[in-house]
XYZ file of C-alpha atoms in Angstrom:
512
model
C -11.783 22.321 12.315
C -8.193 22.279 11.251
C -5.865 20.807 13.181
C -2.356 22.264 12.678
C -2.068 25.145 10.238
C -0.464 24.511 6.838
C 2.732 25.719 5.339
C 3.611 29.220 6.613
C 4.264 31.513 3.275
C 7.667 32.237 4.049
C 10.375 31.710 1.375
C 13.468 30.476 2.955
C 16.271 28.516 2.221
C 15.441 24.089 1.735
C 16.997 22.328 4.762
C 19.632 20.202 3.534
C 20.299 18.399 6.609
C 16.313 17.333 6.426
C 16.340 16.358 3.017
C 19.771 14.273 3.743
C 18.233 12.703 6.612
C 14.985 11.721 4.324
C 17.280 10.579 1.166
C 18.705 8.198 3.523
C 15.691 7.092 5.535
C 14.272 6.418 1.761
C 17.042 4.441 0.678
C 16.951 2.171 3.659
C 13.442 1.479 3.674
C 13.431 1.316 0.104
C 16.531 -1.436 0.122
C 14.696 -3.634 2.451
C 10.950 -3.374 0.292
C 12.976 -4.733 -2.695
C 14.184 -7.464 -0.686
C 11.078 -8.256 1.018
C 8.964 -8.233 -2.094
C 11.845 -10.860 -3.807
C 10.974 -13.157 -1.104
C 7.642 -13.012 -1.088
C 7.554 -12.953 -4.704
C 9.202 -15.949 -4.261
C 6.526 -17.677 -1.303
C 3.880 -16.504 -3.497
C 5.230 -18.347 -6.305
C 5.767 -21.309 -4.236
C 2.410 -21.540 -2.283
C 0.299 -20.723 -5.820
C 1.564 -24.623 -6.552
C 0.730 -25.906 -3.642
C -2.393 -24.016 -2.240
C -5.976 -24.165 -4.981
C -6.672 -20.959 -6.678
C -10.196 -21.879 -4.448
C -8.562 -21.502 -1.174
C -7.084 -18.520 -2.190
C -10.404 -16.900 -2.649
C -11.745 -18.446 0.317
C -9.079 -16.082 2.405
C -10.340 -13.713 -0.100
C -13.781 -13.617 1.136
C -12.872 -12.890 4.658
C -9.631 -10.744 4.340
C -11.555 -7.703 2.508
C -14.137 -7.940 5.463
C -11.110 -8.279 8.376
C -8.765 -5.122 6.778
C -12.123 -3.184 6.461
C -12.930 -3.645 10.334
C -8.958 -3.175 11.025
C -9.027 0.485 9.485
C -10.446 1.687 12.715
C -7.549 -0.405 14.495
C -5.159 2.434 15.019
C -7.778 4.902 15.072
C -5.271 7.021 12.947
C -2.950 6.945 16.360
C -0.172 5.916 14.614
C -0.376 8.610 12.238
C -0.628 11.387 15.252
C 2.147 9.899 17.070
C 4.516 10.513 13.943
C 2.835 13.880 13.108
C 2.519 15.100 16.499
C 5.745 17.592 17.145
C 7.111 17.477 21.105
C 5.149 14.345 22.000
C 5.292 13.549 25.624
C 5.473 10.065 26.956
C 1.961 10.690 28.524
C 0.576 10.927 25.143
C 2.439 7.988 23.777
C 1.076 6.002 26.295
C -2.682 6.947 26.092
C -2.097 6.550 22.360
C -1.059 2.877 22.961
C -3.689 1.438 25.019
C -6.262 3.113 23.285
C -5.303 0.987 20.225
C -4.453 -1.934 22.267
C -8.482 -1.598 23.505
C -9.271 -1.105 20.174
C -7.634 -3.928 18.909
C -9.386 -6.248 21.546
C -12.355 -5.036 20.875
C -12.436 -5.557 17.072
C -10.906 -9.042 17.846
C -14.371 -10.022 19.509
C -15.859 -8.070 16.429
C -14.576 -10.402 13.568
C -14.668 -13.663 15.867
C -18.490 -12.600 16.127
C -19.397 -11.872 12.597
C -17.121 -14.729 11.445
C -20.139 -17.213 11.322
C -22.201 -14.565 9.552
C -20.553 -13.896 6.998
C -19.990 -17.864 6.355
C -23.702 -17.544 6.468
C -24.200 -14.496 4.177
C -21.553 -15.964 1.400
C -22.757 -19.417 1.912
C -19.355 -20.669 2.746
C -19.539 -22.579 5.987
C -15.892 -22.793 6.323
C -15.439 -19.476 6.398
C -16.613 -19.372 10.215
C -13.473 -21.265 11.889
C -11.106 -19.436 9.320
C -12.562 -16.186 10.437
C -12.419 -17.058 14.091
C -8.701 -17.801 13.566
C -7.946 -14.537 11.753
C -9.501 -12.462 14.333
C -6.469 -12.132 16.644
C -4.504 -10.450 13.673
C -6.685 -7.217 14.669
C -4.681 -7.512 18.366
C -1.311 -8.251 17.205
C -1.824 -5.200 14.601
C -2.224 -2.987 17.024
C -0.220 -4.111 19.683
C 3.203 -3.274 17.671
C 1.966 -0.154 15.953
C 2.783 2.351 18.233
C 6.406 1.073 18.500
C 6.806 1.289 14.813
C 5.271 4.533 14.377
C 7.832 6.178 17.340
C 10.911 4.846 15.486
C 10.001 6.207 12.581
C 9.410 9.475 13.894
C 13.236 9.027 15.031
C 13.990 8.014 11.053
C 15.215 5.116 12.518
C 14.470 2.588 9.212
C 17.474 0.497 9.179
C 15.946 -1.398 12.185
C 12.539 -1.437 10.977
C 13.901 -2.711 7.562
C 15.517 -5.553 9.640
C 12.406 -7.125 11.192
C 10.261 -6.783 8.206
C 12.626 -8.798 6.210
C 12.867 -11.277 8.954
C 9.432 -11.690 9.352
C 8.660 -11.760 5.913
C 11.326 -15.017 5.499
C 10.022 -16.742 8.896
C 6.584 -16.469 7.569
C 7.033 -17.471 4.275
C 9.325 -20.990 5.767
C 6.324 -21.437 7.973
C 3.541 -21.227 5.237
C 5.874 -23.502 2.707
C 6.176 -26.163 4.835
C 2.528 -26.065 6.140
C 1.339 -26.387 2.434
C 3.676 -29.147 1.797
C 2.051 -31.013 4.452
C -1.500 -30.340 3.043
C -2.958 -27.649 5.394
C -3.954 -25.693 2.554
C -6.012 -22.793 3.503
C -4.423 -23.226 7.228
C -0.782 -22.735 5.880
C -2.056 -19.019 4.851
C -3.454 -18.314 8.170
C -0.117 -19.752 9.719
C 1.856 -16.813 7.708
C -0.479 -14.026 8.618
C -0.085 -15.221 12.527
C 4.078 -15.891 12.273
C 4.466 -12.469 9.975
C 2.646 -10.477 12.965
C 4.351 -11.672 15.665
C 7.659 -11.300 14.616
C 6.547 -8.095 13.902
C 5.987 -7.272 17.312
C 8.893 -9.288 18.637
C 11.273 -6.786 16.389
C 9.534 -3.751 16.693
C 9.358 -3.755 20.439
C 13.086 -4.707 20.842
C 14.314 -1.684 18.272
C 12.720 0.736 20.000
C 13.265 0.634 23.539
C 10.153 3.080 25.021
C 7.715 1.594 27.044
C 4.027 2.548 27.788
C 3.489 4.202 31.446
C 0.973 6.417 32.594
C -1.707 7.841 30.589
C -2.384 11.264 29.869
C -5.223 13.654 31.088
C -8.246 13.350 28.268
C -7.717 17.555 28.132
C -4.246 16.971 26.695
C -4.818 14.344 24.517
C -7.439 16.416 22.527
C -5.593 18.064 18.998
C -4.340 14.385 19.076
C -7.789 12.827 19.007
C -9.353 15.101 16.811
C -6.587 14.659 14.411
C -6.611 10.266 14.756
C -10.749 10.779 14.439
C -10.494 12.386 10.871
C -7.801 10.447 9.772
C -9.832 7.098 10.712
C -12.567 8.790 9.121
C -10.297 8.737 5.797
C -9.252 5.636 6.418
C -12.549 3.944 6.449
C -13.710 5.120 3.163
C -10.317 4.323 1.343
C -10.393 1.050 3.476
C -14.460 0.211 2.076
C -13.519 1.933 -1.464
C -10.601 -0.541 -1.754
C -12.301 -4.021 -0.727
C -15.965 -3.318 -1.946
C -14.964 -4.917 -5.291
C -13.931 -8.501 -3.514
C -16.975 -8.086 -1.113
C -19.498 -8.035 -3.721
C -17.130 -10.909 -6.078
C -17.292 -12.659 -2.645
C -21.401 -12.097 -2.122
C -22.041 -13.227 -5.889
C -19.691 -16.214 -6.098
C -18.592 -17.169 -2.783
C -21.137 -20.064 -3.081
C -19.830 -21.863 -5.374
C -15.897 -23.671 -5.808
C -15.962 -22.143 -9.467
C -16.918 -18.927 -8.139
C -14.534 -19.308 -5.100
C -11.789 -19.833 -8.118
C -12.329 -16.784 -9.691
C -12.448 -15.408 -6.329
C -8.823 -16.539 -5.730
C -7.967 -15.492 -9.295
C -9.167 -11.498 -8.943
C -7.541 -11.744 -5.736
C -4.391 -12.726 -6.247
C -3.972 -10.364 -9.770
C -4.920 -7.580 -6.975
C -2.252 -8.925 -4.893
C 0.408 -8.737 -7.867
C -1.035 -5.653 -9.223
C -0.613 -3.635 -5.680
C 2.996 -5.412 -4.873
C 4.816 -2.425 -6.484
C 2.892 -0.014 -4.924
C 3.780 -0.988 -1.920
C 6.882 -1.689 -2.659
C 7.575 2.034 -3.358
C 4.979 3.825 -1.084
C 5.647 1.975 2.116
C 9.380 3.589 2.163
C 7.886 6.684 0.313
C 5.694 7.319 3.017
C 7.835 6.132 5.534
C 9.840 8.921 5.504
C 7.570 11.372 3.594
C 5.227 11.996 7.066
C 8.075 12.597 9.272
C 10.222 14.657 6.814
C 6.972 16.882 5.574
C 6.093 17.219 9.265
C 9.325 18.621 10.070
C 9.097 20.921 7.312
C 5.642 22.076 7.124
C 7.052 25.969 8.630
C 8.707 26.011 5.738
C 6.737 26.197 2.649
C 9.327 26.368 -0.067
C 11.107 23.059 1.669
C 7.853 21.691 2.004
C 6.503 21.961 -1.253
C 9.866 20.691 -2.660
C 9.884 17.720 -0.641
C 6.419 17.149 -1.720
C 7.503 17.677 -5.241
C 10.568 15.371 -5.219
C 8.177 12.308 -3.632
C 5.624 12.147 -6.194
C 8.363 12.761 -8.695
C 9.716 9.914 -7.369
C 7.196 7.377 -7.466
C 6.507 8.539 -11.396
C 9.934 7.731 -12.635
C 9.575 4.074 -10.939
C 5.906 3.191 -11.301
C 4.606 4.274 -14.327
C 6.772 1.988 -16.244
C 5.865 -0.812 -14.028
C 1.717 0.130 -14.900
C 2.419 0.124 -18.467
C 4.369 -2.679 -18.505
C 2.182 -5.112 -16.115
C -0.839 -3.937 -18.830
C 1.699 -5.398 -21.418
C 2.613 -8.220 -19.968
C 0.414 -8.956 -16.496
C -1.004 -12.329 -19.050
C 2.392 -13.615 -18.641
C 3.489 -13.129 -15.391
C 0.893 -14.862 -13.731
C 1.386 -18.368 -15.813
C 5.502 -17.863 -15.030
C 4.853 -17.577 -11.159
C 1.578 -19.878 -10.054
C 1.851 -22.239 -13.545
C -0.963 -23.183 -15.570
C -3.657 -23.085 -13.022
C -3.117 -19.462 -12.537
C -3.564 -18.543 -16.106
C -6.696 -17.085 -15.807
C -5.545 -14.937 -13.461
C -3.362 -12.960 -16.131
C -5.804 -11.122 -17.675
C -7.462 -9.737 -14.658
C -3.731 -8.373 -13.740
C -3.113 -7.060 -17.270
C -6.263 -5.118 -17.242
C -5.123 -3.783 -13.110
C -1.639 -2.827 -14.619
C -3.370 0.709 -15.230
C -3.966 1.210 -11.636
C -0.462 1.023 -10.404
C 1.246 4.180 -10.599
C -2.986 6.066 -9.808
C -3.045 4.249 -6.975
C 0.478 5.289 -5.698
C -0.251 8.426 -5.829
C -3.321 8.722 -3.905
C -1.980 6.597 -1.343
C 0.991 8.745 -0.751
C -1.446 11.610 -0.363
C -2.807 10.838 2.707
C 1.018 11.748 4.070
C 1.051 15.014 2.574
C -2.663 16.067 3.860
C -1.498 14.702 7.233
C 1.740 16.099 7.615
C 0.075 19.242 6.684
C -2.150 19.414 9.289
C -4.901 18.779 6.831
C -6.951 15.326 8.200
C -10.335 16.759 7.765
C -9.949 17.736 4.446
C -8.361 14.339 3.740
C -11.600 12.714 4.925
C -13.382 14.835 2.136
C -11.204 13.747 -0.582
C -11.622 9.609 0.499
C -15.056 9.976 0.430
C -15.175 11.404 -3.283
C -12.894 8.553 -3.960
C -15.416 6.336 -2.237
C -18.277 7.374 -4.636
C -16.399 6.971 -7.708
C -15.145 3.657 -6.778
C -18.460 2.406 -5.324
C -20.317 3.948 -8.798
C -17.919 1.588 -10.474
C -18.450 -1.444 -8.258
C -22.555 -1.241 -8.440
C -22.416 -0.884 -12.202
C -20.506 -3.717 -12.337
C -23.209 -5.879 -9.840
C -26.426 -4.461 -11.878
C -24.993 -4.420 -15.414
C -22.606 -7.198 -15.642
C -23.471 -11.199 -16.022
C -23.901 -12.265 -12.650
C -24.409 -15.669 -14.520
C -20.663 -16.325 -15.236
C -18.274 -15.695 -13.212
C -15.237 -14.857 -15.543
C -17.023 -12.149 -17.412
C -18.036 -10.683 -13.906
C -14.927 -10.863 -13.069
C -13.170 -9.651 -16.052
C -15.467 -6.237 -16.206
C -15.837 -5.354 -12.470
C -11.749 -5.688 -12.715
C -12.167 -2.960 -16.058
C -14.347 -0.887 -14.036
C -12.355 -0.602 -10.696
C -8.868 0.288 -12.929
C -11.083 2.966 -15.158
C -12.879 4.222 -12.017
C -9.147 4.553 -10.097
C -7.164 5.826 -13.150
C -10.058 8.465 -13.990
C -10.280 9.984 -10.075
C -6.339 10.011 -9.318
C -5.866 13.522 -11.280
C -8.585 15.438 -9.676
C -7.886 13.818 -6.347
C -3.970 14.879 -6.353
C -5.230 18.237 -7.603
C -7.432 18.843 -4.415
C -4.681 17.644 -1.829
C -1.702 19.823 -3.726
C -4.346 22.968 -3.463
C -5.109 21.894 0.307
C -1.690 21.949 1.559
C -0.175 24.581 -0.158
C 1.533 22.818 -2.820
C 1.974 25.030 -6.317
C -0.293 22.194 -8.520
C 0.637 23.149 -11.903
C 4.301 22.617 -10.799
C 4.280 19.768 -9.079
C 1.986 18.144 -12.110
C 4.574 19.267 -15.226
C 7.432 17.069 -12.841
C 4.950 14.090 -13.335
C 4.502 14.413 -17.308
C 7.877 13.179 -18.597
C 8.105 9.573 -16.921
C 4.257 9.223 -17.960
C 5.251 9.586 -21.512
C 8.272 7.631 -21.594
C 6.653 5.142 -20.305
C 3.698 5.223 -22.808
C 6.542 4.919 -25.638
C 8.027 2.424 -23.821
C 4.885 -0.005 -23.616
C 4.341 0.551 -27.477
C 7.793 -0.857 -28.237
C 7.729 -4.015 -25.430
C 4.147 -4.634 -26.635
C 5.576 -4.985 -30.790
C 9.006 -6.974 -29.048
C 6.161 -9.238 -27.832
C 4.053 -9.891 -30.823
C 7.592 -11.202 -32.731
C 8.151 -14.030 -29.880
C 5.121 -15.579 -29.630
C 6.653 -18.768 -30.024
C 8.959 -18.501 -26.998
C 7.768 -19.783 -23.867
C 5.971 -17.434 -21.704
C 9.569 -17.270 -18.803
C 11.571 -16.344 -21.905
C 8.978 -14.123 -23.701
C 8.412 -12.122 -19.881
C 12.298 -11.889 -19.551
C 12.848 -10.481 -22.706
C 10.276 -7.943 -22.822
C 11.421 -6.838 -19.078
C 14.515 -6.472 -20.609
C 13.898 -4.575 -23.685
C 11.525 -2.482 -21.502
C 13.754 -1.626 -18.687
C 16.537 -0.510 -21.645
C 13.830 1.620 -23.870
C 12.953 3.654 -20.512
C 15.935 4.381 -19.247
C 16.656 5.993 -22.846
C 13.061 7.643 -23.322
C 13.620 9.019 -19.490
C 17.689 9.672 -19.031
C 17.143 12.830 -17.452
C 14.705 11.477 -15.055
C 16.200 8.253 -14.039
C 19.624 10.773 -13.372
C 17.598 13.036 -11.430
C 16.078 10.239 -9.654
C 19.412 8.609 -8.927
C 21.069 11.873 -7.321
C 18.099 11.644 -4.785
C 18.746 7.695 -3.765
C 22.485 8.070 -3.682
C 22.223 11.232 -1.390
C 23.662 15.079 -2.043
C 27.121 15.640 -1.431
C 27.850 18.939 0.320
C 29.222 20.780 -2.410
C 26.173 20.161 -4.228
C 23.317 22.586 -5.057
C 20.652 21.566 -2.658
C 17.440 22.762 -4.625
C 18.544 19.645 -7.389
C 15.361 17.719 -4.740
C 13.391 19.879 -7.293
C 15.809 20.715 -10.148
C-alpha cells in the first residue's frame, strides 16, 4: 500500500548544502508572496468599492463548486512529478496529458452542471457565469506540470517572477473592467488574465517540452501515488467549501442572502491570505527539500521541524491579531459596505495559523512516501468539518441570514482549531517525525502571541474614538513591537533561517 518507504533510521550528519539550497528557495518564494499579496491586497481593496458585496457572493456560489471539481484536476500529478526521484521525460510526459485530458474533461463537467446549479441555488445568472469559468479547469492544468518540474529544480526566482506579473496584469484588467460597470464580469476577467499569464510564464521558465508517453507498466508507483493524493485532496477540497455550498443552497436565492454570501466569502478570502502567503513558499520548497532528504531521518525530521517552526513564529500572531482586530480591517479596505463582513473575519482569525499547519502537512506525508495515510487523515478532517457544517444547517436560524452566517463561521473556526492538534500528531507519527519534539518548538510563538493579543486588544479599548485606519495602524503597531519582545529568541532563530547559514556556522541551528 505504501508507496516509497519513510525515513531510513540512520543518524547521520544534516546536509547543509540541502538546507542552504531550501533557505534560499524559501526566501525567494517567500519575497515574491509578500509582494503579491500587497497587490492584491491592494485590487481587493479597490474592486470591494466598485464590485456589490452581492456579486461577490454570486462568484461565491459557483467558485466553491468549480475548486471542488478542480481537486481532481492534477490528479495529484503535480505532486508525483516533484516527489518522484530520477523522473524520466517519458513519465513527465504521460503525467502532462493525463492532466491536460483531465482538465478538458472537467471543463465540459462545470459548463454542464453550470445551469444546474443556477437551478438548484435559484440564481439564474449563475448559468452563463459558470459556463465562463469552466475553462479555468483547462488553463489549470495546462501549466501545472511546468511549474511543478521547476520547482523540483528549486528554481523559485522565476516562478516568483510570473506570479507577480500575473497577479498585477490581472488585477489592471479587473480595475478597469469594474470601472466600466462589468461588475461580476470584471472578476471573471481576472481569474481568465491571472491563468494565462500563468501559463505564458511558466512555460517560458522552464524550457522541457512534452514528447512521448510512457508505457502504463512504468507509470504505475506514479499513479498509485497521484490516486491517493487526489483521494486527499478531494476531502480537504469538499471539507474546505462545504461551508459556502450550504451558505450558497440556503441564501443563494435571495440579493440579501447573496450579500451575506459575498460577506462570509470575502472574510474567508482575508482570513486565508496569510496562509497562503506563508505556505505557498513553505511548501514550495518543503516537498522538494523533504524528498531529497527522506534517507536521512535526522535531516528529515529537522527540516520538518524548522518548517512548522516556521510558520508558528509568523502566523500565530497574525490569528490572534486578525481575532483582535479582523472588525476593523474589513471597514479600512472595502469601506462601509463591507462592515459586516468584519465580524465574520474576526471570529476566522482563529483558524489561521490551524489551518497552516494542516495544509503544510500534506508535504510532509507526501514527501514521505506516505499518500495513503494522508488520505486517512483528510477524511477525519472531513468528518469534523462536515459535523460542524450540518450543525450549523439543522441548529442555526435558517430564517436570517446574518446569524446563519455568524455561527456556521463560529463553528467552521472551532471545528478547524479543535482537529489541527490531533491531525499534526498523526502525520508527525506517520512519517517518522519525533512528535513531542517537534510540538515543544511550536509552544513559545503560541504563547507570545496569546500575550500579545491581550495587550493590542486593551491598546484598542483606549482609542475608540480614533477612526478605524488609525485605530488598525496603531494596534498593528503596538502588536508587531509586543511580539517581537514576548518572542526575541524566536523571531532570531527565525531570522538566521531567512538570511541563510554562513559556513562557519553550526548547521543543526535549522533545529537549535
Amino acid at each position: 500500500m505504501n508507496d516509497a518507504p519513510p525515513p531510513q533510521p540512520e543518524a547521520s550528519p544534516v546536509d547543509p548544502e540541502l538546507i542552504r539550497k531550501t533557505q534560499r528557495a524559501t526566501r525567494l518564494t517567500m519575497m515574491g508572496q509578500i509582494a503579491g499579496q500587497v497587490i492584491s491586497l491592494l485590487v481587493i481593496a479597490e474592486l470591494y468599492r466598485l464590485v456589490s458585496p452581492a456579486e461577490f457572493g454570486l462568484l461565491g456560489m459557483f467558485m466553491p463548486i468549480m475548486l471542488l471539481i478542480r481537486s481532481f484536476g492534477s490528479l495529484g500529478m503535480d505532486i508525483a512529478t516533484v516527489q518522484k526521484k530520477g523522473l524520466t521525460n517519458e513519465e513527465a510526459s504521460t503525467l502532462f496529458w493525463y492532466q491536460i485530458i483531465t482538465g478538458v474533461l472537467l471543463t465540459v463537467v462545470l459548463a454542464g452542471l453550470s445551469p444546474l446549479l443556477a437551478m438548484w441555488f435559484q440564481a439564474d445568472r449563475l448559468t452563463w457565469v459558470g459556463i465562463a469559468l469552466s475553462g479555468t479547469a483547462l488553463l489549470y492544468n495546462s501549466y501545472s506540470q511546468h511549474k511543478s518540474l521547476a520547482e523540483k529544480k528549486l528554481h523559485f526566482g522565476r516562478l516568483t517572477v510570473v506570479r507577480v506579473v500575473s497577479l498585477i496584469v490581472s488585477g489592471v484588467l479587473a480595475i478597469i473592467a469594474a470601472y466600466s460597470g462589468w461588475g461580476i464580469w470584471a472578476l471573471v476577467i481576472q481569474q481568465y488574465s491571472e491563468l494565462v499569464v500563468l501559463n505564458i510564464g511558466f512555460w517560458a521558465c522552464e524550457p522541457w517540452r512534452p514528447g512521448r508517453c510512457a508505457p502504463l507498466s512504468d507509470m504505475k508507483q506514479l499513479l498509485n501515488f497521484s490516486g491517493y493524493y487526489t483521494l486527499s485532496g478531494l476531502f480537504f477540497a469538499v471539507g474546505q467549501n462545504l461551508d459556502k455550498i450550504i451558505l450558497g443552497a440556503v441564501f443563494g436565492s435571495s440579493i440579501e442572502g447573496q450579500q451575506w454570501i459575498g460577506y462570509y466569502t470575502q472574510a474567508y478570502n482575508q482570513m486565508i491570505r496569510p496562509v497562503y502567503l506563508l505556505t505557498s513558499p513553505v511548501t514550495s520548497a518543503m516537498l522538494p527539500a523533504l524528498s531529497q532528504a527522506k534517507g536521512n531521518r535526522e535531516s528529515f525530521s529537522a527540516l520538518t521541524a524548522s518548517f512548522y517552526r516556521m510558520v508558528g513564529i509568523m502566523l500565530a500572531p497574525c490569528s490572534i491579531g486578525m481575532l483582535v482586530v479582523g472588525d476593523e480591517l474589513m471597514p479600512v479596505l472595502g469601506g462601509s459596505d463591507w462592515i459586516q463582513a468584519g465580524d465574520i473575519l474576526s471570529i476566522m482569525g482563529l483558524m489561521i495559523v490551524a489551518q497552516s499547519w494542516i495544509n503544510i502537512s500534506g508535504s510532509l506525508m507526501s514527501a514521505a512516501g506516505r499518500a495513503d495515510l494522508l488520505a486517512v487523515g483528510a477524511f477525519a478532517n472531513l468528518v469534523v468539518l462536515s459535523a460542524a457544517c450540518g450543525a450549523a444547517y439543522f441548529f442555526a436560524g435558517k430564517d436570517d441570514a446574518e446569524l446563519f452566517t455568524i455561527d456556521l463561521a463560529g463553528l467552521v473556526m472551532l471545528a478547524t482549531v479543535v482537529v489541527c492538534g490531533p491531525y499534526l500528531a498523526f502525520c508527525f507519527k506517520c512519517s517518522g517525525v519525533d512528535v513531542g519534539k517537534t510540538f515543544s518548538q511550536l509552544t513559545p510563538a503560541l504563547a507570545a502571541s496569546i500575550l500579545m493579543g491581550a495587550v493590542v486588544y486593551l491598546a484598542g479599548l483606549m482609542d475608540y474614538y480614533l477612526p478605524d485606519a488609525l485605530t488598525l495602524a496603531e494596534e498593528i503597531i503596538v502588536g508587531v513591537i509586543i511580539y517581537l519582545a514576548f518572542a526575541r529568541g524566536e523571531v532570531r532563530w527565525l531570522w538566521r533561517q531567512l538570511r541563510g547559514m554562513h559556513p562557519d556556522e553550526d548547521i543543526h541551528t535549522v533545529v537549535d
